[in-house]
Structure formats: C-alpha cells, structure tokens
Coordinates of C-alpha atoms in Angstrom, one line a residue:
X884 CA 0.0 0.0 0.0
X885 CA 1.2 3.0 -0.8
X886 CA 1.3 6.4 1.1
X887 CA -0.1 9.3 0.0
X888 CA 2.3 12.7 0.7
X889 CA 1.1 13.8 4.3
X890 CA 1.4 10.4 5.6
X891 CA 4.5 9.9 3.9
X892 CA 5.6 13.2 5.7
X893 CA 4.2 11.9 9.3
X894 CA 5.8 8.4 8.9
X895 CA 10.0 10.5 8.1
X896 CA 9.1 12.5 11.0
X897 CA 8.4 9.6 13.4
X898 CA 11.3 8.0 12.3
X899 CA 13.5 10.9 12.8
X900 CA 11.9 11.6 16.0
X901 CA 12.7 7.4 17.2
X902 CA 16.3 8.5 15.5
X903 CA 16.8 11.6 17.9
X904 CA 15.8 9.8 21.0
X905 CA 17.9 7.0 20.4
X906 CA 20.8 9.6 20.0
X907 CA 20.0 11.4 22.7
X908 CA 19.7 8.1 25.1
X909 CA 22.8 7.4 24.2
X910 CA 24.9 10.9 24.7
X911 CA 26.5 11.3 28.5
X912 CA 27.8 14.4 29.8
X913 CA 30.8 13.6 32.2
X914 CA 32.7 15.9 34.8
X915 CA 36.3 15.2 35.1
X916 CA 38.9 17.4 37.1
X917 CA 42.5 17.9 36.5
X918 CA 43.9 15.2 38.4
X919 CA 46.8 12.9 37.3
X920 CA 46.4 9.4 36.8
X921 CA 46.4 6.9 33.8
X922 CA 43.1 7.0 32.9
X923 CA 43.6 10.0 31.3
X924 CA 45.3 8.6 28.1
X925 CA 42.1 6.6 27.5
X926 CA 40.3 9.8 27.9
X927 CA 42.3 11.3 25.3
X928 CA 42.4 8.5 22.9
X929 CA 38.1 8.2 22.6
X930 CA 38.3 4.7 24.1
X931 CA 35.4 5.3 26.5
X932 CA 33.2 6.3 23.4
X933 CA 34.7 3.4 21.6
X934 CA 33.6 0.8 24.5
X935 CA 30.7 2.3 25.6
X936 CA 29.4 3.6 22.0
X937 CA 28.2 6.7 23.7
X938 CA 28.1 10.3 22.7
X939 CA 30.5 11.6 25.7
X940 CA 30.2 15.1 26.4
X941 CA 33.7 15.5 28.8
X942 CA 33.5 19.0 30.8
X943 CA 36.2 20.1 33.1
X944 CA 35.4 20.9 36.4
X945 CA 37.8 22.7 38.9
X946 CA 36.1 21.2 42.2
X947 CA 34.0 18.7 43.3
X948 CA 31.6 21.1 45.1
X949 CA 30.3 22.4 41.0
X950 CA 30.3 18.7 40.0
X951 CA 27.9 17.6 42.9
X952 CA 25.6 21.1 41.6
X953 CA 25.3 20.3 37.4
X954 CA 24.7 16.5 38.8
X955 CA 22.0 17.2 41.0
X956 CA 20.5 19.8 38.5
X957 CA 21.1 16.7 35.5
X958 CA 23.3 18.5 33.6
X959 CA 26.3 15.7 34.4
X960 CA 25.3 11.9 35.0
X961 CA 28.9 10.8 35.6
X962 CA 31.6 12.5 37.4
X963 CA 35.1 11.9 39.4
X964 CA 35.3 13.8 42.7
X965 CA 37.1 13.2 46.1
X966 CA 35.5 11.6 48.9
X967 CA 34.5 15.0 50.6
X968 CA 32.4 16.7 48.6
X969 CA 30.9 13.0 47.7
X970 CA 30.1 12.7 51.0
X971 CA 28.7 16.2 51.5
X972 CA 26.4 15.3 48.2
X973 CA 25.3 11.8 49.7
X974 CA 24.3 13.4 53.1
X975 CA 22.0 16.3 51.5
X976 CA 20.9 13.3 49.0
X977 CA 22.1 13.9 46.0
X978 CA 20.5 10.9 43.7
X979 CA 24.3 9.2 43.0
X980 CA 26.5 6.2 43.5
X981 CA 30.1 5.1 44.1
X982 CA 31.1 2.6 41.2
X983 CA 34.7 2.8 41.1
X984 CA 37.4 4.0 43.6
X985 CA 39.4 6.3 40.8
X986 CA 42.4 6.8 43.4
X987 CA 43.8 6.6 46.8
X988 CA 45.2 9.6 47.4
X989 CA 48.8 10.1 48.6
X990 CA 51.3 12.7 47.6
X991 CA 49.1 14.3 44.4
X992 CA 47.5 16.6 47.5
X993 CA 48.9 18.4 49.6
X994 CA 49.6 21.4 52.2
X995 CA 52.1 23.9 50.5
X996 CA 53.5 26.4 52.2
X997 CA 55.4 29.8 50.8
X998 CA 59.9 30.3 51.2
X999 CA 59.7 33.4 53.1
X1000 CA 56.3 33.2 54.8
X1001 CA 57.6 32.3 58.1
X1002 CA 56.0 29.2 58.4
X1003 CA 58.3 26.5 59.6
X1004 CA 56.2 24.3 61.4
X1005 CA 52.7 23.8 61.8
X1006 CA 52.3 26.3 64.9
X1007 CA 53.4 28.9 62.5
X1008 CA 50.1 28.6 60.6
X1009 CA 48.5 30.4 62.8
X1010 CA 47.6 34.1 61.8
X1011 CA 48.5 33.0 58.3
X1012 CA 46.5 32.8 55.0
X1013 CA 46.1 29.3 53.6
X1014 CA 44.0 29.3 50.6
X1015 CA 41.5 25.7 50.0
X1016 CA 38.5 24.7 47.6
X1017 CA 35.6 24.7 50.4
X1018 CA 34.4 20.9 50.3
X1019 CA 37.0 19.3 48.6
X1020 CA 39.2 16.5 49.5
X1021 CA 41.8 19.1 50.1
X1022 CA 39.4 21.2 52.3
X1023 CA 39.1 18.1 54.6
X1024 CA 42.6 17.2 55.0
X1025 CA 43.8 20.5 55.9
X1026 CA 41.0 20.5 58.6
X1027 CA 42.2 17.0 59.1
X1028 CA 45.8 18.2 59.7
X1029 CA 44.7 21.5 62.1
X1030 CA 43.2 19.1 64.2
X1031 CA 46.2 16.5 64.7
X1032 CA 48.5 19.8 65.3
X1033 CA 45.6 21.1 67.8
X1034 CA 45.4 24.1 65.8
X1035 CA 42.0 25.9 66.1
X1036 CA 40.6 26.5 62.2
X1037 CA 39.6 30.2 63.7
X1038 CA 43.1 30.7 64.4
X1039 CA 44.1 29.9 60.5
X1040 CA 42.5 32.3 57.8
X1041 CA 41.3 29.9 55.8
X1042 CA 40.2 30.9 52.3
X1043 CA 37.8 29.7 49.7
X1044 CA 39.3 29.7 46.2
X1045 CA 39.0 27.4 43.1
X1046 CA 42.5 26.2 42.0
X1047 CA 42.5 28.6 38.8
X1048 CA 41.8 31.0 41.3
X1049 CA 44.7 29.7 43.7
X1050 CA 47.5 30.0 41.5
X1051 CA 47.0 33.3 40.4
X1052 CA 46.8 34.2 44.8
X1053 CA 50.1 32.3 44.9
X1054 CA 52.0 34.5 42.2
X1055 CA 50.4 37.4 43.4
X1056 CA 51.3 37.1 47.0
X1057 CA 48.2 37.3 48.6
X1058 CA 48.0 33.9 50.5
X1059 CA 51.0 31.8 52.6
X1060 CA 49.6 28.3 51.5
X1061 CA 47.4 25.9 49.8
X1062 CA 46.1 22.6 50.5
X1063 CA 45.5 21.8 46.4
X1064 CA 46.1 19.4 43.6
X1065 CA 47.9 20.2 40.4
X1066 CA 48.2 21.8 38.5
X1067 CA 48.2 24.6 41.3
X1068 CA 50.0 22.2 43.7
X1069 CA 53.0 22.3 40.3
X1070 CA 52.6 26.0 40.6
X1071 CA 52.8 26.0 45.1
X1072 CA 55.8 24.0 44.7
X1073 CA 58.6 25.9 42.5
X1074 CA 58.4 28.8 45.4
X1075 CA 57.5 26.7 48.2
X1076 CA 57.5 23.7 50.4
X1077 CA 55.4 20.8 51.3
X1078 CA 54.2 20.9 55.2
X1079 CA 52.5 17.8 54.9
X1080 CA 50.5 15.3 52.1
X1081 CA 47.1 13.6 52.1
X1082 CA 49.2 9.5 51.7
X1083 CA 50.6 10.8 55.5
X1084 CA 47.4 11.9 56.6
X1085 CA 46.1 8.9 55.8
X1086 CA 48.4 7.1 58.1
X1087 CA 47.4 9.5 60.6
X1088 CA 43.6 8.5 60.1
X1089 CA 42.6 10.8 57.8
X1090 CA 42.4 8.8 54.5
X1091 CA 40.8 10.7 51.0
X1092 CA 40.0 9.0 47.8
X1093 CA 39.0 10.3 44.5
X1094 CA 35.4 8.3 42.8
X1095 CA 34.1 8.2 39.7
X1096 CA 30.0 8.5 40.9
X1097 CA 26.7 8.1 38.3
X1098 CA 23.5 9.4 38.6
X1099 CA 21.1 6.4 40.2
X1100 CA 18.7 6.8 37.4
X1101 CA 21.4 6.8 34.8
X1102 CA 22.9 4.2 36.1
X1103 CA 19.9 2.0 36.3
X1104 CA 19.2 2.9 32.6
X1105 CA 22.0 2.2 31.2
X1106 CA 23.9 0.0 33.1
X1107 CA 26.3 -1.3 30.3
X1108 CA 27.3 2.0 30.0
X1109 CA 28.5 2.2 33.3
X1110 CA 30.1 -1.2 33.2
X1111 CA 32.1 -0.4 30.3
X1112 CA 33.3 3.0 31.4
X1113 CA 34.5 1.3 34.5
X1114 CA 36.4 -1.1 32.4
X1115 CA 38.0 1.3 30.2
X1116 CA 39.5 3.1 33.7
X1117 CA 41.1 -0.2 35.3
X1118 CA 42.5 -1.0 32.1
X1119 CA 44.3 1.8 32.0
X1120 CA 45.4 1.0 35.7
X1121 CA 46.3 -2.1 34.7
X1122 CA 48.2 -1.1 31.6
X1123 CA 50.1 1.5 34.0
X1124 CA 50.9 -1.1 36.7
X1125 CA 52.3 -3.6 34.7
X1126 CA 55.4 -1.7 33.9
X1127 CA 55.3 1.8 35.4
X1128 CA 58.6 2.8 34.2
X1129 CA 58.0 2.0 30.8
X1130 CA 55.2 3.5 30.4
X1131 CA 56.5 6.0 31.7
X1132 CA 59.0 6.2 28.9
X1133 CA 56.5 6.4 26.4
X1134 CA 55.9 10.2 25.9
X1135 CA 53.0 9.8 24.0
X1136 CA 51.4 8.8 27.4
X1137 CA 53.0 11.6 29.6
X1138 CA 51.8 13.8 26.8
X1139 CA 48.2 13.4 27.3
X1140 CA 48.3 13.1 30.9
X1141 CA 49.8 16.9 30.6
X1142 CA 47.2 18.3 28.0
X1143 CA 44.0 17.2 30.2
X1144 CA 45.7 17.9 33.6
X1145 CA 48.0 21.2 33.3
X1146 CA 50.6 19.5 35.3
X1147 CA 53.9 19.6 34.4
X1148 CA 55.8 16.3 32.1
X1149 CA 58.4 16.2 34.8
X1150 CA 56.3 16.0 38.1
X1151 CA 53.8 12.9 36.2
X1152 CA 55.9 10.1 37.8
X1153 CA 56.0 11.5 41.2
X1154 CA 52.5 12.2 41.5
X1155 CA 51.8 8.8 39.7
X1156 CA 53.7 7.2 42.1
X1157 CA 51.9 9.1 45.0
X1158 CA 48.6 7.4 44.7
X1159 CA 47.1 4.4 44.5
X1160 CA 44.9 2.8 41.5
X1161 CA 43.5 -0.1 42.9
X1162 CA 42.6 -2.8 40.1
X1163 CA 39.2 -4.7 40.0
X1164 CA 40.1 -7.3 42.6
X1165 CA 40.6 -4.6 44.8
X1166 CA 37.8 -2.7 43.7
X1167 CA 35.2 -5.5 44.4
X1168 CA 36.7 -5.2 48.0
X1169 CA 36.6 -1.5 48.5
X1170 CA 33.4 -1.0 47.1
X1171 CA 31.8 -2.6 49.9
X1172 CA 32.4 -1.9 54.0
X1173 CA 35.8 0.1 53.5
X1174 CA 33.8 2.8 51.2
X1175 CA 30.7 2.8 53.5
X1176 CA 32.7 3.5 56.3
X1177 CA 34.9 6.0 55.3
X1178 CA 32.3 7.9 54.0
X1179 CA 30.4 7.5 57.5
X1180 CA 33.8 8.8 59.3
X1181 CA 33.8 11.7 56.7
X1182 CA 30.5 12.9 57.2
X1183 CA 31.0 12.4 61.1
X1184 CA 33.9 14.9 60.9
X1185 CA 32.4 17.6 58.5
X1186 CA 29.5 16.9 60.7
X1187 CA 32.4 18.2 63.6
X1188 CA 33.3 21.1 61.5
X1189 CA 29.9 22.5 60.9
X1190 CA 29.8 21.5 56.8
X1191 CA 27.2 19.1 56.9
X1192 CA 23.7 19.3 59.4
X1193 CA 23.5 15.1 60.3
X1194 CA 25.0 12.2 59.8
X1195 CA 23.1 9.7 57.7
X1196 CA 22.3 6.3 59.5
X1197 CA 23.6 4.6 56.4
X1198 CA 25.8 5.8 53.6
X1199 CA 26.2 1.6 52.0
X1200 CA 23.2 2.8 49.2
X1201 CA 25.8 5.2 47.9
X1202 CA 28.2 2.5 47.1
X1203 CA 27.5 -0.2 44.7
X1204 CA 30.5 -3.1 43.1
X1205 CA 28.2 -3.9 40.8
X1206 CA 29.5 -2.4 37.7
X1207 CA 32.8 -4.0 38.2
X1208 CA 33.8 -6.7 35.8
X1209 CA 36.8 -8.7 36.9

C-alpha cells in the first residue's frame, strides 16, 4: 500500500523523532577534574566512546563542590570527585552512586606552604592565610591536619578559592599556603614547600580518595554503560601497573596526561607514584564496608566542623560493586 504525501511526511518524522531519541539516550555528559592518573590517556584517545558507543560530552570541572551542583540539576550523569564533597552530596541526598574507587590519594594533594612566609612548622600557621576549595578532599585534610596539630581552624585564615583561582593568589602574593592538587600544587611548589601530604594523613587516620560516581537513574538505565566506562578506567590501571617505568617512557602517554591535567611532564611520575589505582580485585573489596565506612567517618567529621547538618544512619546505598567486571 502506498502512502499518500502527508502520511509519507508523518511516517519521516516519526522516524526521525525514534532516530533523535535513540541519540539522545545514548549521549552522556561527564565531569572530570585535572587530576593525574592513567586513565587519562584513554580519555584522550576516545576509548570510553569506543567501549561504551556513547556520545560523551567531557566537561572540566575545577572542584568537586560544582560537580555535585550540574549533577544534582542533571546536567552531568557521571563524574570523578574526592570523597568530601561525595560525602557532602550523599548526606544532602544527592540521587548518586560510588562505582569505582578512581584513586587513593597520597602525595598528588597536599599542604604547601610559601619560602619566606615564616612558616616552619605547623604552629606557624597560625595568623597565616592558607588558601583551599571549600568541600574538597583538600578542604578536609587541611581540617584533618589543624586538628592533629591542635590548631584551632579560627586561628588559621582559611580561604575559599578554586585552583585557577589559587594560582593566580600564589603568584600574586596574597595567600601563605594551599592545601590543592595540580596543576596549582605544580605552581605551590617551585616557590614553596610541602608541610604535609594527604598519603601521610592517611596514616594518621585521615584517609581521601578520588570516585568516579553516576546518577542512580542513569545508572539504572544504562547499566552497560556504566560497566564499560569502569572497564576502560582499570584497564588503564592495569596497563600503567604492569610496567610503570615503561610506560613512563613512552611520551606519547606523559603527553596526554599533561594536556588534560596542566601538570607539568616532569612532576607525572612523582605524583603517579603518589597514589594508588586499585585494580578490579581490589575494587570489588573496596566497594563494599571500607567505602561505607569511610564515607560515614567523613560525614562524622564535617558533621564536627559544621559542613554538613546530620549524619546519615547509612551511607552503604551510595556504594554499589556492581559495575565492576573482573
């Protein structure tokens, strides 16, 4: 049977129309930050579109804090944060999930002082101007670090700045410190020293982590999705682990680590080398109790610090193994 012309014209746009929604079910908008770690040469080579065969949308985000906001507005359904501002977002209920531990962070954060600024020691903090993203993994450990040094946060004039923000302080003078990542920690560093990192807080208790998280009603639609991001990443741990030196040597690597993170080719191996990229084994085990708990001990200390209102009785919901494929 044929069709005459208006029908004709109402079955092309129904078909376009099924066209554009199966497009648009398949694009992803996803926040990553300008952290270091191996992942990022997959990010720059397309290989999550190529397992996922999704339309990604990468944005940049300088904090976790603006991550948490376009996810809970919808604008982001997958993003890598640290383990502060995750758990600020769980306890105010942001709609997300912890699928894969994206770091253990060790010497890639940390509290920089300024040559010159007097400050020797921890006591010497006091009365000075140490600049932080509010919220963020670095936010917490320098709390973290005021109160092992029983140093009242009043008696420090702490500062709210976004890294971008930071770095220009830093070269103007107008702050002593900064508890950041790089590529402002790169920039703390050629005129100053490092007081302390997040790896020894962590042996001190005070343990941070970096997450890639998903929206829970992303997630539940398009699980593969998920699966097979979370594949590409440990991959590229595993790739990394193997032979950290030579891939290391490859420049074609280091290359593309600098373009999406800022950081300079020469600091990549030491802030490879200070964190930890646990591989799917490991990530079966830590997304479980380890996760849950530490984002209960988080929330009970921003909690302390007057961040967050309550504590929630259970934070396990926000953590789910399930997208890991050994």
């Amino acid at each position: 049977m044929k069709l005459n012309a208006p029908l004709r014209l109402l079955a092309a746009l129904s078909l376009a129309g099924a066209s554009f929604f199966a497009q648009a079910a398949n694009d992803v908008t996803v926040a990553y930050q300008t952290t270091v770690d191996p992942a990022k040469v997959a990010q720059a080579d397309g290989a999550y579109e190529k397992a996922t065969g999704a339309n990604i949308k990468w944005r940049k985000f300088d904090n976790g804090a603006d991550i948490i906001a376009a996810i809970a507005s919808g604008d982001v359904q997958i993003g890598y944060l640290g383990s502060s501002p995750l758990t600020a977002a769980v306890t105010r209920k942001v709609p997300v999930e912890t699928f894969l531990i994206a770091t253990q962070i060790g010497g890639a954060e940390a509290l920089v002082v300024r040559d010159g600024s007097g400050i020797n020691g921890p006591q010497d903090l006091v009365g000075k101007k140490i600049a932080v993203p509010f919220v963020s993994t670095g936010h917490y450990s320098l709390l973290a670090a005021l109160k092992h040094w029983n140093i009242e946060p009043s008696k420090v004039t702490i500062l709210n700045l976004a890294p971008p923000a930071i770095v220009a302080a830093w070269k103007r003078g107008d702050i002593d410190g900064t508890y950041v990542w790089d590529p402002a920690l790169g920039a703390a560093k050629e005129s100053g020293k490092v007081l302390i990192t997040s790896g020894e807080l962590g042996k001190l208790g005070a343990p941070t982590f970096d997450a890639w998280i998903v929206r829970k009603d992303y997630a539940a639609k398009h699980p593969e999705i998920v699966k097979e991001f979370a594949k590409v990443t440990l991959d590229a741990y595993a790739d990394y682990q193997k032979d950290p030196k030579a891939w290391l040597a490859n420049p074609s690597n280091v290359d593309k680590v600098v373009k999406l993170s800022g950081a300079k080719a020469t600091d990549i191996p030491g802030l490879l080398e200070g964190n930890v990229y646990p591989l799917a084994a490991e990530q079966v085990v830590l997304l479980g109790a380890p996760t849950t708990k530490a984002l209960t001990d988080t929330a009970a200390f921003l909690k302390e610090e007057g961040k967050v209102d309550a504590v929630l009785p259970d934070y396990a919901p926000a953590v789910n193994a399930s997208f890991i494929t050994q």
